[in-house]
């Protein structure tokens, strides 16, 4: 690229196929796919840093999928909490029957979280 940013062939090909004729990093215009060239030194550097690049990419993908699943689960758990304000004299008598957790909000009311 004219801007001298480097990308793996697969990533830049994918970007170009989507009609993005620009550098994904700095958005400098790239005339065409033909104007790109391979960089053997960069390829050698990546090969030295990531001897088994396929394994590394699989691990990265698995990590991001697990993180996405955890975030979805946390969002779902947070969105299903129900808060009900009940006067303390009523709640004190019914709390054992309904089996909910109580948090004292003030002297006049309690917060029930299910």
JSON list of C-alpha atoms in Angstrom, two decimals:
[
{"chain": "A", "resi": 1, "resn": "UNK", "atom": "CA", "xyz": [0.00, 0.00, 0.00]},
{"chain": "A", "resi": 2, "resn": "UNK", "atom": "CA", "xyz": [1.16, 3.52, -0.67]},
{"chain": "A", "resi": 3, "resn": "UNK", "atom": "CA", "xyz": [0.75, 4.36, 3.01]},
{"chain": "A", "resi": 4, "resn": "UNK", "atom": "CA", "xyz": [3.12, 1.48, 3.91]},
{"chain": "A", "resi": 5, "resn": "UNK", "atom": "CA", "xyz": [0.67, -0.27, 6.23]},
{"chain": "A", "resi": 6, "resn": "UNK", "atom": "CA", "xyz": [0.94, -4.07, 6.08]},
{"chain": "A", "resi": 7, "resn": "UNK", "atom": "CA", "xyz": [-1.84, -6.65, 6.07]},
{"chain": "A", "resi": 8, "resn": "UNK", "atom": "CA", "xyz": [-2.02, -10.36, 5.47]},
{"chain": "A", "resi": 9, "resn": "UNK", "atom": "CA", "xyz": [-3.16, -11.23, 1.95]},
{"chain": "A", "resi": 10, "resn": "UNK", "atom": "CA", "xyz": [-6.43, -12.80, 3.12]},
{"chain": "A", "resi": 11, "resn": "UNK", "atom": "CA", "xyz": [-7.45, -9.75, 5.15]},
{"chain": "A", "resi": 12, "resn": "UNK", "atom": "CA", "xyz": [-6.67, -7.16, 2.48]},
{"chain": "A", "resi": 13, "resn": "UNK", "atom": "CA", "xyz": [-8.32, -9.29, -0.22]},
{"chain": "A", "resi": 14, "resn": "UNK", "atom": "CA", "xyz": [-11.46, -9.50, 1.89]},
{"chain": "A", "resi": 15, "resn": "UNK", "atom": "CA", "xyz": [-11.46, -5.73, 2.41]},
{"chain": "A", "resi": 16, "resn": "UNK", "atom": "CA", "xyz": [-10.94, -5.03, -1.30]},
{"chain": "A", "resi": 17, "resn": "UNK", "atom": "CA", "xyz": [-13.70, -7.47, -2.30]},
{"chain": "A", "resi": 18, "resn": "UNK", "atom": "CA", "xyz": [-16.13, -5.50, -0.12]},
{"chain": "A", "resi": 19, "resn": "UNK", "atom": "CA", "xyz": [-15.41, -2.48, -2.30]},
{"chain": "A", "resi": 20, "resn": "UNK", "atom": "CA", "xyz": [-13.16, -0.75, 0.21]},
{"chain": "A", "resi": 21, "resn": "UNK", "atom": "CA", "xyz": [-10.38, 0.54, -2.03]},
{"chain": "A", "resi": 22, "resn": "UNK", "atom": "CA", "xyz": [-8.61, 2.10, 0.91]},
{"chain": "A", "resi": 23, "resn": "UNK", "atom": "CA", "xyz": [-6.23, 1.17, 3.68]},
{"chain": "A", "resi": 24, "resn": "UNK", "atom": "CA", "xyz": [-8.19, -0.33, 6.61]},
{"chain": "A", "resi": 25, "resn": "UNK", "atom": "CA", "xyz": [-5.87, 1.48, 9.05]},
{"chain": "A", "resi": 26, "resn": "UNK", "atom": "CA", "xyz": [-5.62, 5.04, 7.71]},
{"chain": "A", "resi": 27, "resn": "UNK", "atom": "CA", "xyz": [-8.20, 5.08, 4.86]},
{"chain": "A", "resi": 28, "resn": "UNK", "atom": "CA", "xyz": [-5.66, 6.20, 2.25]},
{"chain": "A", "resi": 29, "resn": "UNK", "atom": "CA", "xyz": [-7.07, 5.49, -1.21]},
{"chain": "A", "resi": 30, "resn": "UNK", "atom": "CA", "xyz": [-5.69, 2.42, -2.97]},
{"chain": "A", "resi": 31, "resn": "UNK", "atom": "CA", "xyz": [-5.99, 2.63, -6.75]},
{"chain": "A", "resi": 32, "resn": "UNK", "atom": "CA", "xyz": [-6.59, -1.06, -7.33]},
{"chain": "A", "resi": 33, "resn": "UNK", "atom": "CA", "xyz": [-5.91, -4.57, -6.14]},
{"chain": "A", "resi": 34, "resn": "UNK", "atom": "CA", "xyz": [-3.02, -4.71, -8.63]},
{"chain": "A", "resi": 35, "resn": "UNK", "atom": "CA", "xyz": [-1.24, -1.86, -6.87]},
{"chain": "A", "resi": 36, "resn": "UNK", "atom": "CA", "xyz": [-0.69, -4.08, -3.83]},
{"chain": "A", "resi": 37, "resn": "UNK", "atom": "CA", "xyz": [2.54, -6.03, -3.56]},
{"chain": "A", "resi": 38, "resn": "UNK", "atom": "CA", "xyz": [3.83, -8.87, -1.43]},
{"chain": "A", "resi": 39, "resn": "UNK", "atom": "CA", "xyz": [6.47, -8.15, 1.19]},
{"chain": "A", "resi": 40, "resn": "UNK", "atom": "CA", "xyz": [8.69, -11.21, 1.78]},
{"chain": "A", "resi": 41, "resn": "UNK", "atom": "CA", "xyz": [10.39, -9.56, 4.78]},
{"chain": "A", "resi": 42, "resn": "UNK", "atom": "CA", "xyz": [7.04, -9.00, 6.48]},
{"chain": "A", "resi": 43, "resn": "UNK", "atom": "CA", "xyz": [6.01, -12.58, 5.70]},
{"chain": "A", "resi": 44, "resn": "UNK", "atom": "CA", "xyz": [9.24, -13.84, 7.29]},
{"chain": "A", "resi": 45, "resn": "UNK", "atom": "CA", "xyz": [8.68, -11.70, 10.38]},
{"chain": "A", "resi": 46, "resn": "UNK", "atom": "CA", "xyz": [5.13, -13.03, 10.85]},
{"chain": "A", "resi": 47, "resn": "UNK", "atom": "CA", "xyz": [6.34, -16.60, 10.32]},
{"chain": "A", "resi": 48, "resn": "UNK", "atom": "CA", "xyz": [9.02, -16.09, 12.99]},
{"chain": "A", "resi": 49, "resn": "UNK", "atom": "CA", "xyz": [6.60, -14.57, 15.50]},
{"chain": "A", "resi": 50, "resn": "UNK", "atom": "CA", "xyz": [3.76, -17.01, 14.84]},
{"chain": "A", "resi": 51, "resn": "UNK", "atom": "CA", "xyz": [5.32, -20.30, 13.80]},
{"chain": "A", "resi": 52, "resn": "UNK", "atom": "CA", "xyz": [1.91, -21.97, 13.73]},
{"chain": "A", "resi": 53, "resn": "UNK", "atom": "CA", "xyz": [-0.32, -19.13, 12.52]},
{"chain": "A", "resi": 54, "resn": "UNK", "atom": "CA", "xyz": [-3.31, -21.41, 11.92]},
{"chain": "A", "resi": 55, "resn": "UNK", "atom": "CA", "xyz": [-3.27, -22.59, 15.54]},
{"chain": "A", "resi": 56, "resn": "UNK", "atom": "CA", "xyz": [-2.89, -19.00, 16.76]},
{"chain": "A", "resi": 57, "resn": "UNK", "atom": "CA", "xyz": [-5.86, -17.84, 14.68]},
{"chain": "A", "resi": 58, "resn": "UNK", "atom": "CA", "xyz": [-8.00, -20.75, 15.94]},
{"chain": "A", "resi": 59, "resn": "UNK", "atom": "CA", "xyz": [-7.18, -19.82, 19.54]},
{"chain": "A", "resi": 60, "resn": "UNK", "atom": "CA", "xyz": [-7.96, -16.16, 18.88]},
{"chain": "A", "resi": 61, "resn": "UNK", "atom": "CA", "xyz": [-11.30, -17.06, 17.29]},
{"chain": "A", "resi": 62, "resn": "UNK", "atom": "CA", "xyz": [-12.21, -19.39, 20.19]},
{"chain": "A", "resi": 63, "resn": "UNK", "atom": "CA", "xyz": [-11.30, -16.68, 22.71]},
{"chain": "A", "resi": 64, "resn": "UNK", "atom": "CA", "xyz": [-13.47, -14.06, 20.99]},
{"chain": "A", "resi": 65, "resn": "UNK", "atom": "CA", "xyz": [-16.41, -16.48, 20.68]},
{"chain": "A", "resi": 66, "resn": "UNK", "atom": "CA", "xyz": [-16.20, -17.34, 24.39]},
{"chain": "A", "resi": 67, "resn": "UNK", "atom": "CA", "xyz": [-15.99, -13.65, 25.28]},
{"chain": "A", "resi": 68, "resn": "UNK", "atom": "CA", "xyz": [-19.02, -12.87, 23.09]},
{"chain": "A", "resi": 69, "resn": "UNK", "atom": "CA", "xyz": [-21.01, -15.69, 24.74]},
{"chain": "A", "resi": 70, "resn": "UNK", "atom": "CA", "xyz": [-20.05, -14.45, 28.23]},
{"chain": "A", "resi": 71, "resn": "UNK", "atom": "CA", "xyz": [-21.12, -10.92, 27.34]},
{"chain": "A", "resi": 72, "resn": "UNK", "atom": "CA", "xyz": [-24.47, -12.15, 26.01]},
{"chain": "A", "resi": 73, "resn": "UNK", "atom": "CA", "xyz": [-25.04, -14.23, 29.14]},
{"chain": "A", "resi": 74, "resn": "UNK", "atom": "CA", "xyz": [-24.16, -11.31, 31.43]},
{"chain": "A", "resi": 75, "resn": "UNK", "atom": "CA", "xyz": [-26.46, -8.96, 29.52]},
{"chain": "A", "resi": 76, "resn": "UNK", "atom": "CA", "xyz": [-29.32, -11.46, 29.75]},
{"chain": "A", "resi": 77, "resn": "UNK", "atom": "CA", "xyz": [-28.80, -11.99, 33.48]},
{"chain": "A", "resi": 78, "resn": "UNK", "atom": "CA", "xyz": [-28.73, -8.26, 34.17]},
{"chain": "A", "resi": 79, "resn": "UNK", "atom": "CA", "xyz": [-31.85, -7.57, 32.13]},
{"chain": "A", "resi": 80, "resn": "UNK", "atom": "CA", "xyz": [-33.99, -10.10, 34.03]},
{"chain": "A", "resi": 81, "resn": "UNK", "atom": "CA", "xyz": [-33.70, -8.60, 37.51]},
{"chain": "A", "resi": 82, "resn": "UNK", "atom": "CA", "xyz": [-36.98, -7.35, 38.93]},
{"chain": "A", "resi": 83, "resn": "UNK", "atom": "CA", "xyz": [-37.07, -4.68, 41.61]},
{"chain": "A", "resi": 84, "resn": "UNK", "atom": "CA", "xyz": [-40.22, -4.17, 43.69]},
{"chain": "A", "resi": 85, "resn": "UNK", "atom": "CA", "xyz": [-40.67, -1.57, 46.43]},
{"chain": "A", "resi": 86, "resn": "UNK", "atom": "CA", "xyz": [-42.80, -2.81, 49.30]},
{"chain": "A", "resi": 87, "resn": "UNK", "atom": "CA", "xyz": [-43.63, -0.98, 52.55]},
{"chain": "A", "resi": 88, "resn": "UNK", "atom": "CA", "xyz": [-41.55, -2.53, 55.32]},
{"chain": "A", "resi": 89, "resn": "UNK", "atom": "CA", "xyz": [-44.50, -3.53, 57.52]},
{"chain": "A", "resi": 90, "resn": "UNK", "atom": "CA", "xyz": [-46.02, -5.63, 54.69]},
{"chain": "A", "resi": 91, "resn": "UNK", "atom": "CA", "xyz": [-42.71, -7.05, 53.52]},
{"chain": "A", "resi": 92, "resn": "UNK", "atom": "CA", "xyz": [-41.63, -8.09, 57.00]},
{"chain": "A", "resi": 93, "resn": "UNK", "atom": "CA", "xyz": [-44.61, -10.44, 57.30]},
{"chain": "A", "resi": 94, "resn": "UNK", "atom": "CA", "xyz": [-44.45, -11.90, 53.80]},
{"chain": "A", "resi": 95, "resn": "UNK", "atom": "CA", "xyz": [-40.71, -12.24, 53.24]},
{"chain": "A", "resi": 96, "resn": "UNK", "atom": "CA", "xyz": [-40.38, -15.77, 54.56]},
{"chain": "A", "resi": 97, "resn": "UNK", "atom": "CA", "xyz": [-43.37, -16.97, 52.52]},
{"chain": "A", "resi": 98, "resn": "UNK", "atom": "CA", "xyz": [-42.12, -15.75, 49.16]},
{"chain": "A", "resi": 99, "resn": "UNK", "atom": "CA", "xyz": [-38.44, -16.58, 49.75]},
{"chain": "A", "resi": 100, "resn": "UNK", "atom": "CA", "xyz": [-36.92, -13.48, 48.15]},
{"chain": "A", "resi": 101, "resn": "UNK", "atom": "CA", "xyz": [-33.78, -11.58, 49.04]},
{"chain": "A", "resi": 102, "resn": "UNK", "atom": "CA", "xyz": [-34.28, -8.32, 50.88]},
{"chain": "A", "resi": 103, "resn": "UNK", "atom": "CA", "xyz": [-32.15, -5.24, 50.90]},
{"chain": "A", "resi": 104, "resn": "UNK", "atom": "CA", "xyz": [-33.03, -2.45, 53.28]},
{"chain": "A", "resi": 105, "resn": "UNK", "atom": "CA", "xyz": [-33.63, 0.71, 51.26]},
{"chain": "A", "resi": 106, "resn": "UNK", "atom": "CA", "xyz": [-34.79, 2.99, 54.07]},
{"chain": "A", "resi": 107, "resn": "UNK", "atom": "CA", "xyz": [-36.66, 2.73, 57.33]},
{"chain": "A", "resi": 108, "resn": "UNK", "atom": "CA", "xyz": [-40.00, 2.98, 55.51]},
{"chain": "A", "resi": 109, "resn": "UNK", "atom": "CA", "xyz": [-39.50, 0.52, 52.66]},
{"chain": "A", "resi": 110, "resn": "UNK", "atom": "CA", "xyz": [-37.56, -2.55, 51.53]},
{"chain": "A", "resi": 111, "resn": "UNK", "atom": "CA", "xyz": [-36.34, -3.56, 48.09]},
{"chain": "A", "resi": 112, "resn": "UNK", "atom": "CA", "xyz": [-37.10, -7.12, 47.00]},
{"chain": "A", "resi": 113, "resn": "UNK", "atom": "CA", "xyz": [-34.88, -8.57, 44.31]},
{"chain": "A", "resi": 114, "resn": "UNK", "atom": "CA", "xyz": [-35.90, -11.79, 42.58]}
]
